Amino acid sequence: MKIADRVLKLRELMREKGIDVYIVPSVDFHQSEYVGEYFKCREWISGFTGSAGTVVVTHEMAGLWTDGRYFIQAAKQLEGTGIQLFKMGEPGVPSFIEFIVENIKKGQCVGFDGKVMSVSQVNDLKSKFQEDIKINSDYDLIDMLWTDRPDMASSKAFVLDTKYCGEDIQSKLSRIREALEKENCDINIISSLDDIAWIFNLRGNDVKNNPVNLAYAIITADKAILYIDDRKLDNSVEEYLYENHVDVREYFEIYEDAELISSSEVVMMDFNKTNFTIYNRIKDVVKIINRPNPSNLMKACKNEVELENLRKCHLRDGVAVTKFMHWLKNQVSQEKITEMSASEILEGFRKDQDLYIEPSFDTISAYGANAAMMHYKATKDSDATLKPYGLLLVDSGGQYYDGTTDITRTFVLGECSYEIKKHFTLVLKGMIKLSKAKFLYGATGTNLDILARQSLWEQGIDYKCGTGHGVGFLLNVHEGPQGIRFQYNSQRLEEGMNVTNEPGVYIEGSHGIRLENELIVQKDLKTEFGQFMKFETMTYVPLDLDGIIPELLSEDEKEFLNNYHRMVREKLSPYFDESEIDWLKEYTREI
């Protein structure tokens, strides 16, 4: 069926079930950002392939809500579907919940699959209704229409050795139980896949590029229960869980066990990460406390073993990306290279590195105007041929047994305009200012975000996304609770957290530039004014000097860049042959 026909069929089902408004979010049963093929309902009903967005269908209209990363892409993919684009965050644009509240009438019904709507979203929806509005969370209407829907993922789980992650399962469970006791809670219900992977030191491949298993967990003072399809567990994993006193139950049994929770018990769950159906199954008399899972902050603060492994991991990843840069610079005028073939070559360099598993997300390889779409993904139809002029933006990363990487470099392929070089230099200035930051403990990423944007703001330029995010350890490439963004984030930057630093410029129809390093939060000097903090850069790849206008850099910025390039050259040289080293010296030279 065409998209427009799918929407018509959905409306027929809505009438049959007595539903006036139906919501289709992007997530799975665990509120994950990236989802397996089975859960791509919003993509199926709309044709929009971005990772974030919500579709709302009424009997008269259909709309897609998505954020600034996807405005250009969504507009193109929605053409001819009859689905209206709502640009989240833009002046005068209501949220999808505000839209529903404004357009629904007394006595009508809002429907959704309760397993893919968070408790927070449903509570927010309910709180805004002023009249008698019904809610039906029982139906997955997309499942009734999607006749060739893929099966749910069933990859094998594997145990991550403590030589990589630095802390065993018993230690983690003990810390979580201490946190529960401190909050006077008896039960922690955990739905988020990366938290579960971290707690149990298990990894899998149920979500492309995200090494997690579809699972739920319940932790009490004396029990740890893992809800997972037992076909994912081989004998060694079963033995590991048994030895660590972890009860294993069937994946969907979490819903039955939620109904059995005693009225005398206090439950802790994260309303943003728990689906409404689990919450709805718990008796009304049970006290439920909405808190981030204790594991969320524990996971974000990497231990010394993880940090040392990450540095090694980033070094090997830097070798791969720099060898790609060398190849690209030398071959772009010699052979046919496309966005997709360049991405495959980069993947080949990563495969040559020890402990490599897979990409940490789908590589963004975007030439020219395509790079103006922040999360562009080349297809056979859009796969541009690279020319010896303009820019190629490559945002990529790797999953390794000893860590996860995320790096963006924008490569100058040849001649480009002064405006493009100016934009490149402004992005670099923002990256350097954030990298150099010294800040008092207690600061959040929101306090620091202006450092990355200031040089752009002075020229009337901005980018419609955050500046940085946490990164998991052989886990999701986007990890909280920390972040660096203009929008408010209350999480303090703690020692051991890692965060990306990735300002950019995106000019529709012309070009896109993003430069990204990963940083580690460290303690700096302590004075009578308090504990000061700083960043360590752990990404080791040259920043393309061909795109820089040196006169636009301050002396401090030049010094930082020269020191960074000296470090890159020293770390990478042992892995390069003589001709590559000559090239490396040229691209890490002092300016």
Coordinates of C-alpha atoms in Angstrom, one line a residue, residues 2-591:
K2 CA 1.0 3.6 -0.6
I3 CA 1.3 5.7 2.6
A4 CA -1.9 7.5 1.9
D5 CA -3.7 4.2 1.6
R6 CA -2.2 3.0 4.9
V7 CA -3.6 6.1 6.6
L8 CA -7.1 5.4 5.1
K9 CA -7.0 1.8 6.3
L10 CA -5.9 3.0 9.8
R11 CA -8.9 5.4 9.9
E12 CA -11.3 2.5 9.0
L13 CA -9.9 0.5 11.9
M14 CA -10.2 3.6 14.2
R15 CA -13.9 3.9 13.4
E16 CA -14.4 0.1 14.0
K17 CA -12.7 0.4 17.5
G18 CA -14.4 3.7 18.4
I19 CA -11.2 5.7 18.4
D20 CA -11.1 9.3 17.2
V21 CA -7.4 10.1 17.5
Y22 CA -4.6 7.5 17.2
I23 CA -1.0 8.1 18.3
V24 CA 1.9 6.2 16.7
P25 CA 5.3 7.0 18.4
S26 CA 8.8 6.0 17.2
V27 CA 9.8 3.8 20.2
D28 CA 9.7 0.2 21.2
F29 CA 8.3 -1.3 24.4
H30 CA 11.3 0.1 26.3
Q31 CA 11.1 3.8 25.0
S32 CA 14.4 3.2 23.1
E33 CA 15.7 5.9 20.7
Y34 CA 16.7 3.4 18.1
V35 CA 14.5 0.4 17.5
G36 CA 14.5 -3.0 15.8
E37 CA 12.6 -3.6 12.5
Y38 CA 9.5 -5.0 14.3
F39 CA 9.0 -1.7 16.1
K40 CA 9.2 0.7 13.1
C41 CA 5.4 1.4 13.1
R42 CA 5.7 5.2 12.7
E43 CA 8.0 4.6 9.7
W44 CA 5.5 2.2 8.2
I45 CA 2.5 4.5 8.6
S46 CA 4.3 7.7 7.4
G47 CA 7.3 6.8 5.2
F48 CA 9.5 9.0 7.4
T49 CA 12.7 7.1 8.3
G50 CA 14.3 9.4 10.9
S51 CA 14.9 8.1 14.4
A52 CA 12.6 10.6 16.2
G53 CA 9.0 11.6 15.5
T54 CA 5.4 10.9 16.4
V55 CA 2.4 10.5 14.1
V56 CA -1.1 11.5 15.1
V57 CA -4.0 10.5 12.9
T58 CA -7.6 11.8 13.2
H59 CA -10.5 11.1 10.9
E60 CA -9.8 14.4 9.1
M61 CA -6.0 14.9 9.2
A62 CA -2.7 13.2 9.9
G63 CA 0.5 14.9 11.2
L64 CA 4.1 14.0 11.9
W65 CA 6.0 15.8 14.7
T66 CA 9.8 15.8 14.5
D67 CA 12.7 17.9 15.7
G68 CA 15.1 20.2 13.9
R69 CA 17.5 17.5 12.9
Y70 CA 14.9 16.1 10.5
F71 CA 13.0 19.1 9.1
I72 CA 14.5 18.9 5.6
Q73 CA 14.4 15.1 5.4
A74 CA 10.8 14.8 6.8
A75 CA 9.5 17.5 4.3
K76 CA 10.9 15.4 1.4
Q77 CA 9.7 12.0 2.7
L78 CA 6.2 13.3 3.5
E79 CA 5.6 14.7 0.0
G80 CA 2.4 13.1 -1.5
T81 CA 1.4 11.2 1.7
G82 CA -1.1 13.7 2.9
I83 CA 0.6 13.8 6.2
Q84 CA 1.4 17.3 7.5
L85 CA 4.8 18.2 9.0
F86 CA 4.8 19.9 12.4
K87 CA 8.3 21.3 13.2
M88 CA 8.8 20.8 16.9
G89 CA 10.2 23.7 18.8
E90 CA 9.4 26.3 16.1
P91 CA 7.3 29.4 17.1
G92 CA 3.6 28.7 17.0
V93 CA 3.9 25.0 16.5
P94 CA 2.0 23.0 19.1
S95 CA 3.3 19.7 20.5
F96 CA 1.4 16.7 19.5
I97 CA -0.2 16.5 22.9
E98 CA -1.3 20.2 22.6
F99 CA -2.6 19.5 19.2
I100 CA -4.8 16.6 20.4
V101 CA -6.1 18.7 23.4
E102 CA -7.0 21.5 21.0
N103 CA -8.8 19.3 18.5
I104 CA -10.5 16.6 20.4
K105 CA -14.2 17.0 21.5
K106 CA -16.0 15.9 24.6
G107 CA -16.8 12.2 24.7
Q108 CA -14.2 11.3 22.0
C109 CA -11.5 8.7 22.4
V110 CA -7.7 8.9 22.1
G111 CA -6.1 5.5 21.3
F112 CA -2.6 4.1 21.3
D113 CA -0.7 0.9 22.1
G114 CA 0.1 1.3 25.8
K115 CA 3.3 -0.6 25.4
V116 CA 4.9 2.1 23.2
M117 CA 3.7 5.2 25.2
S118 CA 5.6 6.2 28.3
V119 CA 3.9 6.8 31.6
S120 CA 5.0 10.4 31.5
Q121 CA 3.4 11.0 28.0
V122 CA 0.1 9.4 29.1
N123 CA 0.0 11.3 32.4
D124 CA 0.8 14.5 30.5
L125 CA -2.0 13.8 28.0
K126 CA -4.5 13.1 30.8
S127 CA -3.6 16.2 32.8
K128 CA -4.3 18.5 29.9
F129 CA -7.8 17.2 29.1
Q130 CA -10.4 19.6 30.5
E131 CA -13.5 17.6 29.4
D132 CA -14.7 14.0 29.5
I133 CA -12.2 12.3 27.1
K134 CA -11.7 8.5 26.9
I135 CA -8.4 6.8 26.5
N136 CA -7.9 3.4 25.0
S137 CA -4.4 1.9 25.3
D138 CA -5.4 -1.7 24.3
Y139 CA -4.9 -1.7 20.6
D140 CA -1.8 -1.9 18.4
L141 CA -3.7 -0.9 15.2
I142 CA -0.6 -0.9 13.1
D143 CA -0.1 -4.6 13.9
M144 CA -3.5 -5.3 12.5
L145 CA -2.6 -3.6 9.2
W146 CA 1.1 -4.5 8.8
T147 CA 0.7 -7.9 7.2
D148 CA 4.4 -8.5 6.5
R149 CA 5.6 -7.1 9.8
P150 CA 9.1 -8.5 10.7
D151 CA 9.4 -10.7 13.7
M152 CA 10.8 -9.4 17.0
A153 CA 14.6 -9.7 17.2
S154 CA 16.1 -12.7 18.8
S155 CA 19.9 -12.3 18.8
K156 CA 22.0 -14.2 21.2
A157 CA 23.1 -12.6 24.4
F158 CA 26.8 -12.6 25.5
V159 CA 28.6 -11.7 28.7
L160 CA 30.9 -8.6 28.7
D161 CA 34.1 -9.6 30.6
T162 CA 34.9 -7.4 33.7
K163 CA 38.4 -6.8 32.2
Y164 CA 36.5 -4.5 29.8
C165 CA 33.7 -3.1 32.0
G166 CA 35.6 -3.0 35.4
E167 CA 32.7 -4.0 37.7
D168 CA 30.9 -7.3 38.2
I169 CA 27.1 -7.8 38.4
Q170 CA 27.1 -8.3 42.2
S171 CA 28.8 -5.0 42.8
K172 CA 26.3 -3.2 40.6
L173 CA 23.3 -4.9 42.2
S174 CA 24.6 -4.0 45.6
R175 CA 24.9 -0.3 44.7
I176 CA 21.4 -0.3 43.2
R177 CA 20.0 -1.9 46.4
E178 CA 21.7 0.7 48.5
A179 CA 20.0 3.4 46.4
L180 CA 16.6 1.7 46.8
E181 CA 17.0 1.6 50.5
K182 CA 18.0 5.2 50.7
E183 CA 14.7 6.1 48.8
N184 CA 12.7 3.7 51.0
C185 CA 11.7 1.7 48.0
D186 CA 11.3 -2.1 47.7
I187 CA 11.3 -2.7 44.0
N188 CA 13.0 -1.2 41.0
I189 CA 11.2 -1.9 37.7
I190 CA 13.6 -1.3 34.8
S191 CA 12.6 -1.2 31.2
S192 CA 15.5 0.7 29.5
L193 CA 17.6 -1.7 27.5
D194 CA 21.0 0.0 28.1
D195 CA 20.4 0.0 31.9
I196 CA 19.6 -3.7 31.9
A197 CA 22.7 -4.5 29.7
W198 CA 24.9 -2.4 32.0
I199 CA 23.5 -4.0 35.3
F200 CA 23.8 -7.6 34.2
N201 CA 27.0 -7.1 32.0
L202 CA 25.1 -8.6 29.1
R203 CA 25.2 -7.5 25.5
G204 CA 23.3 -8.6 22.4
N205 CA 22.2 -7.4 18.9
D206 CA 18.4 -6.9 19.1
V207 CA 18.7 -3.3 17.9
K208 CA 20.9 -2.6 14.9
N209 CA 24.2 -1.0 16.1
N210 CA 23.0 -1.0 19.7
P211 CA 24.4 -4.1 21.5
V212 CA 21.4 -4.7 23.7
N213 CA 18.8 -7.5 24.3
L214 CA 15.1 -7.0 24.5
A215 CA 14.5 -7.5 28.2
Y216 CA 13.0 -6.1 31.4
A217 CA 14.3 -6.4 35.0
I218 CA 13.1 -6.2 38.5
I219 CA 15.5 -5.7 41.4
T220 CA 14.5 -6.0 45.1
A221 CA 16.5 -6.3 48.3
D222 CA 17.0 -10.1 47.7
K223 CA 16.1 -10.8 44.1
A224 CA 17.2 -9.9 40.6
I225 CA 14.8 -11.0 37.9
L226 CA 15.6 -10.8 34.2
Y227 CA 12.7 -11.0 31.8
I228 CA 14.0 -12.2 28.4
D229 CA 13.3 -14.7 25.7
D230 CA 15.3 -17.8 26.8
R231 CA 16.1 -18.6 23.2
K232 CA 18.6 -15.7 23.5
L233 CA 20.5 -17.5 26.3
D234 CA 23.1 -20.2 25.5
N235 CA 24.4 -22.5 28.2
S236 CA 27.3 -20.3 29.2
V237 CA 25.0 -17.2 29.7
E238 CA 22.5 -19.3 31.6
E239 CA 25.2 -20.6 33.8
Y240 CA 26.6 -17.1 34.4
L241 CA 23.1 -15.8 35.4
Y242 CA 22.6 -18.8 37.7
E243 CA 25.9 -18.3 39.4
N244 CA 25.0 -14.7 40.0
H245 CA 21.6 -15.6 41.5
V246 CA 19.6 -14.0 38.7
D247 CA 16.1 -15.4 38.1
V248 CA 15.2 -15.7 34.5
R249 CA 11.6 -15.4 33.4
E250 CA 9.8 -15.1 30.0
Y251 CA 9.9 -11.7 28.4
F252 CA 6.2 -10.8 28.6
E253 CA 5.8 -12.2 32.1
I254 CA 6.8 -8.8 33.4
Y255 CA 3.1 -7.7 32.8
E256 CA 1.8 -10.5 34.9
D257 CA 4.3 -9.9 37.7
A258 CA 3.4 -6.2 37.8
E259 CA -0.1 -7.2 38.8
L260 CA 1.2 -9.3 41.7
I261 CA 3.0 -6.5 43.4
S262 CA 1.8 -6.2 47.0
S263 CA 0.0 -3.1 48.3
S264 CA 2.6 -2.9 51.0
E265 CA 5.5 -2.5 48.6
V266 CA 6.9 0.7 47.2
V267 CA 7.9 0.7 43.5
M268 CA 10.6 2.9 41.9
M269 CA 10.4 3.4 38.1
D270 CA 11.4 6.0 35.6
F271 CA 8.1 7.3 34.1
N272 CA 10.0 8.5 31.0
K273 CA 11.5 5.0 30.3
T274 CA 8.6 2.7 31.4
N275 CA 5.7 2.0 29.2
F276 CA 2.1 2.8 30.3
T277 CA 0.9 -0.8 30.1
I278 CA 3.3 -2.0 32.8
Y279 CA 2.3 1.0 35.0
N280 CA -1.4 0.3 34.4
R281 CA -1.1 -3.3 35.4
I282 CA 0.1 -2.3 38.9
K283 CA -2.7 -2.0 41.5
D284 CA -3.9 1.5 42.2
V285 CA -3.1 1.1 45.9
V286 CA 0.6 0.4 45.3
K287 CA 2.8 3.5 45.9
I288 CA 4.9 4.3 42.9
I289 CA 7.8 6.7 43.0
N290 CA 8.9 8.3 39.7
R291 CA 12.8 8.4 39.8
P292 CA 15.5 7.9 37.2
N293 CA 16.8 4.3 37.6
P294 CA 19.8 4.4 40.0
S295 CA 21.8 2.6 37.3
N296 CA 21.3 5.6 34.9
L297 CA 23.8 7.9 36.7
M298 CA 26.1 5.0 37.7
K299 CA 26.4 3.9 34.1
A300 CA 27.2 7.5 32.9
C301 CA 30.2 7.8 35.3
K302 CA 32.7 5.5 33.8
N303 CA 35.1 3.7 36.2
E304 CA 38.9 3.8 35.7
V305 CA 38.9 0.4 33.9
E306 CA 36.3 1.7 31.4
L307 CA 38.1 5.0 30.9
E308 CA 41.4 3.3 30.2
N309 CA 39.7 0.9 27.8
L310 CA 38.0 3.8 26.1
R311 CA 41.3 5.6 25.5
K312 CA 42.7 2.5 23.9
C313 CA 39.5 2.0 21.9
H314 CA 39.5 5.6 20.6
L315 CA 43.2 5.3 19.6
R316 CA 42.4 2.3 17.3
D317 CA 39.3 4.1 16.0
G318 CA 41.4 7.2 15.4
V319 CA 43.8 5.1 13.3
A320 CA 40.9 3.8 11.2
V321 CA 39.4 7.3 10.6
T322 CA 42.7 8.9 9.9
K323 CA 43.7 6.2 7.4
F324 CA 40.3 6.8 5.8
M325 CA 41.1 10.6 5.6
H326 CA 44.4 9.8 4.0
W327 CA 42.8 7.5 1.4
L328 CA 40.0 10.0 0.7
K329 CA 42.3 13.0 0.2
N330 CA 44.5 11.0 -2.2
Q331 CA 41.8 9.2 -4.2
V332 CA 38.9 11.7 -4.6
S333 CA 40.4 13.0 -7.9
Q334 CA 41.6 9.5 -9.0
E335 CA 38.6 7.2 -8.9
K336 CA 34.8 7.3 -8.6
I337 CA 33.8 7.5 -5.0
T338 CA 30.2 7.9 -3.8
E339 CA 28.8 8.7 -0.4
M340 CA 28.0 5.0 0.1
S341 CA 31.2 3.6 -1.2
A342 CA 33.2 6.0 1.0
S343 CA 31.2 4.8 4.0
E344 CA 32.1 1.2 3.1
I345 CA 35.8 2.0 2.8
L346 CA 35.7 3.6 6.3
E347 CA 34.0 0.5 7.6
G348 CA 36.8 -1.6 6.2
F349 CA 39.4 0.4 8.0
R350 CA 37.5 -0.1 11.3
K351 CA 37.2 -3.9 10.6
D352 CA 41.0 -4.0 10.5
Q353 CA 41.2 -2.9 14.2
D354 CA 41.3 -5.3 17.1
L355 CA 38.2 -5.9 19.2
Y356 CA 35.9 -4.2 16.6
I357 CA 32.3 -5.5 16.4
E358 CA 30.1 -3.2 14.3
P359 CA 29.3 0.5 13.6
S360 CA 27.7 2.3 16.6
F361 CA 25.1 3.8 14.3
D362 CA 24.4 4.1 10.6
T363 CA 27.2 6.2 9.2
I364 CA 26.2 9.6 7.9
S365 CA 28.3 10.2 4.7
A366 CA 26.9 13.4 3.2
Y367 CA 28.4 15.3 0.3
G368 CA 27.6 19.0 -0.5
A369 CA 24.0 20.0 0.1
N370 CA 23.1 16.6 1.5
A371 CA 25.2 17.4 4.6
A372 CA 22.7 20.2 5.4
M373 CA 20.4 17.4 6.6
M374 CA 21.8 16.6 10.0
H375 CA 20.9 12.9 10.0
Y376 CA 21.0 12.3 6.3
K377 CA 21.5 8.7 5.2
A378 CA 22.6 7.9 1.6
T379 CA 20.4 5.6 -0.4
K380 CA 20.8 4.2 -3.9
D381 CA 18.6 7.0 -5.2
S382 CA 20.5 9.8 -3.3
D383 CA 24.0 8.4 -3.4
A384 CA 26.0 11.4 -4.6
T385 CA 29.4 11.0 -6.4
L386 CA 32.2 12.9 -4.7
K387 CA 34.1 15.5 -6.7
P388 CA 37.4 17.2 -6.0
Y389 CA 35.7 20.2 -4.6
G390 CA 33.3 21.0 -1.7
L391 CA 32.9 19.1 1.6
L392 CA 32.1 15.6 2.7
L393 CA 30.7 15.3 6.2
V394 CA 31.2 11.9 7.8
D395 CA 29.6 11.1 11.2
S396 CA 30.5 7.6 12.3
G397 CA 31.4 5.4 15.2
G398 CA 32.3 1.9 16.2
Q399 CA 31.3 -0.7 18.7
Y400 CA 34.3 -2.4 20.2
Y401 CA 34.6 -4.9 23.1
D402 CA 36.4 -2.1 25.0
G403 CA 34.1 0.8 24.2
T404 CA 31.9 2.8 21.9
T405 CA 33.1 5.7 19.7
D406 CA 31.4 8.6 18.0
I407 CA 33.3 11.0 15.7
T408 CA 32.5 13.5 13.0
R409 CA 34.9 15.0 10.6
T410 CA 34.1 17.3 7.7
F411 CA 36.7 16.8 4.9
V412 CA 37.6 19.4 2.3
L413 CA 37.8 17.6 -1.0
G414 CA 39.1 20.6 -3.0
E415 CA 38.1 24.1 -3.9
C416 CA 35.4 25.7 -1.7
S417 CA 34.2 29.2 -1.1
Y418 CA 35.4 31.7 1.5
E419 CA 31.9 31.5 3.1
I420 CA 32.3 27.7 3.6
K421 CA 35.8 28.0 5.0
K422 CA 34.5 30.8 7.3
H423 CA 31.7 28.5 8.5
F424 CA 34.2 25.6 9.0
T425 CA 36.4 27.9 11.1
L426 CA 33.5 29.1 13.2
V427 CA 32.5 25.5 14.0
L428 CA 36.1 24.8 14.9
K429 CA 36.3 27.8 17.2
G430 CA 33.2 26.5 19.1
M431 CA 34.6 23.1 19.4
I432 CA 37.9 24.5 20.8
K433 CA 36.2 26.8 23.2
L434 CA 34.2 24.0 24.7
S435 CA 37.2 21.7 24.8
K436 CA 39.2 24.3 26.7
A437 CA 36.5 24.9 29.3
K438 CA 37.4 25.1 33.0
F439 CA 34.3 25.1 35.2
L440 CA 33.2 25.0 38.8
Y441 CA 31.8 21.6 39.9
G442 CA 28.0 21.8 39.8
A443 CA 27.9 23.2 36.3
T444 CA 25.6 21.4 33.8
G445 CA 26.0 21.0 30.0
T446 CA 23.4 23.8 29.6
N447 CA 25.8 26.2 31.4
L448 CA 28.6 25.4 29.0
D449 CA 26.6 25.2 25.7
I450 CA 27.1 28.8 24.8
L451 CA 30.9 28.2 24.5
A452 CA 30.2 26.0 21.4
R453 CA 27.7 28.4 19.9
Q454 CA 29.1 31.9 20.7
S455 CA 31.2 32.3 17.5
L456 CA 28.2 31.2 15.4
W457 CA 25.7 33.3 17.3
E458 CA 27.9 36.4 16.7
Q459 CA 27.3 35.8 13.0
G460 CA 23.6 35.1 13.3
I461 CA 24.0 31.4 12.8
D462 CA 22.7 28.5 15.0
Y463 CA 22.2 24.7 14.8
K464 CA 18.9 23.1 15.7
C465 CA 20.2 20.3 17.9
G466 CA 22.2 19.7 21.1
T467 CA 26.0 20.2 21.2
G468 CA 26.8 17.0 22.9
H469 CA 25.6 13.8 24.5
G470 CA 26.9 11.0 26.7
V471 CA 28.1 7.8 25.0
G472 CA 27.7 4.3 26.4
F473 CA 30.4 1.7 27.0
L474 CA 29.8 -0.9 24.3
L475 CA 26.2 0.4 24.5
N476 CA 24.0 3.1 23.0
V477 CA 25.8 5.9 21.2
H478 CA 23.4 8.3 22.8
E479 CA 23.4 8.0 26.6
G480 CA 22.1 10.3 29.4
P481 CA 21.5 11.8 31.8
Q482 CA 24.3 14.3 30.9
G483 CA 24.3 16.4 27.8
I484 CA 25.5 19.7 26.4
R485 CA 22.5 21.6 25.0
F486 CA 20.9 25.0 24.8
Q487 CA 17.7 23.5 26.1
Y488 CA 17.7 23.0 29.9
N489 CA 19.5 19.9 31.3
S490 CA 19.7 19.7 35.1
Q491 CA 22.4 16.9 35.3
R492 CA 25.7 18.1 36.8
L493 CA 28.8 17.1 34.9
E494 CA 30.4 14.5 37.1
E495 CA 33.9 13.1 37.1
G496 CA 34.2 10.2 34.7
M497 CA 31.3 11.2 32.5
N498 CA 32.1 11.2 28.8
V499 CA 30.3 13.6 26.4
T500 CA 30.5 14.6 22.8
N501 CA 31.5 18.1 21.5
E502 CA 29.9 18.6 18.1
P503 CA 28.9 22.1 17.0
G504 CA 27.9 22.6 13.4
V505 CA 26.6 24.7 10.6
Y506 CA 23.8 23.5 8.2
I507 CA 22.8 25.7 5.2
E508 CA 19.9 24.2 3.3
G509 CA 20.7 23.6 -0.3
S510 CA 24.4 24.4 0.1
H511 CA 26.5 22.6 2.7
G512 CA 26.7 21.1 6.2
I513 CA 29.7 21.1 8.6
R514 CA 30.1 19.2 11.9
L515 CA 33.2 18.6 13.9
E516 CA 33.0 16.2 16.8
N517 CA 35.4 14.9 19.5
E518 CA 34.6 13.0 22.6
L519 CA 35.5 14.4 26.0
I520 CA 36.0 13.0 29.5
V521 CA 35.0 15.1 32.5
Q522 CA 37.9 15.3 35.0
K523 CA 38.8 17.1 38.2
D524 CA 41.0 20.2 37.9
L525 CA 42.4 22.4 40.6
K526 CA 40.6 22.9 44.0
T527 CA 40.7 26.3 45.6
E528 CA 38.8 28.2 48.3
F529 CA 36.1 28.8 45.7
G530 CA 35.5 25.1 45.2
Q531 CA 36.4 22.1 43.0
F532 CA 37.0 23.1 39.4
M533 CA 36.6 20.7 36.5
K534 CA 38.0 20.3 33.0
F535 CA 37.8 18.1 29.9
E536 CA 40.2 15.6 28.5
T537 CA 39.9 15.0 24.7
M538 CA 40.0 11.3 23.8
T539 CA 39.4 11.5 20.0
Y540 CA 42.6 11.3 17.9
V541 CA 41.9 12.4 14.3
P542 CA 43.2 15.5 12.5
L543 CA 40.9 18.4 12.0
D544 CA 41.1 19.2 8.3
L545 CA 43.5 22.2 8.0
D546 CA 42.3 22.8 4.4
G547 CA 39.1 24.2 5.7
I548 CA 40.5 26.7 8.2
I549 CA 41.1 30.4 7.9
P550 CA 43.9 30.9 10.5
E551 CA 43.3 34.6 10.8
L552 CA 39.9 34.0 12.3
L553 CA 41.4 32.0 15.2
S554 CA 42.7 33.6 18.3
E555 CA 46.2 32.8 19.5
D556 CA 44.8 30.6 22.3
E557 CA 42.7 28.7 19.7
K558 CA 45.8 28.2 17.5
E559 CA 47.8 27.0 20.5
F560 CA 45.0 24.5 21.4
L561 CA 44.8 23.2 17.8
N562 CA 48.5 22.9 17.4
N563 CA 48.8 21.0 20.7
Y564 CA 45.9 18.7 19.7
H565 CA 47.5 17.9 16.4
R566 CA 50.8 17.3 18.0
M567 CA 49.1 14.7 20.3
V568 CA 47.3 13.1 17.4
R569 CA 50.6 12.8 15.4
E570 CA 52.4 11.3 18.4
K571 CA 49.7 8.8 19.1
L572 CA 49.0 7.7 15.5
S573 CA 52.5 7.6 14.0
P574 CA 53.4 4.1 15.3
Y575 CA 50.5 2.7 13.3
F576 CA 51.4 4.3 10.0
D577 CA 53.9 3.5 7.2
E578 CA 56.5 6.1 6.0
S579 CA 54.4 7.6 3.3
E580 CA 51.4 7.9 5.6
I581 CA 53.5 9.6 8.2
D582 CA 54.7 12.2 5.8
W583 CA 51.0 13.0 5.0
L584 CA 50.1 12.9 8.7
K585 CA 52.9 15.4 9.5
E586 CA 51.4 17.7 6.8
Y587 CA 47.9 17.5 8.2
T588 CA 49.0 18.0 11.8
R589 CA 51.4 20.8 11.1
E590 CA 51.4 23.9 13.2
I591 CA 49.5 27.0 12.1

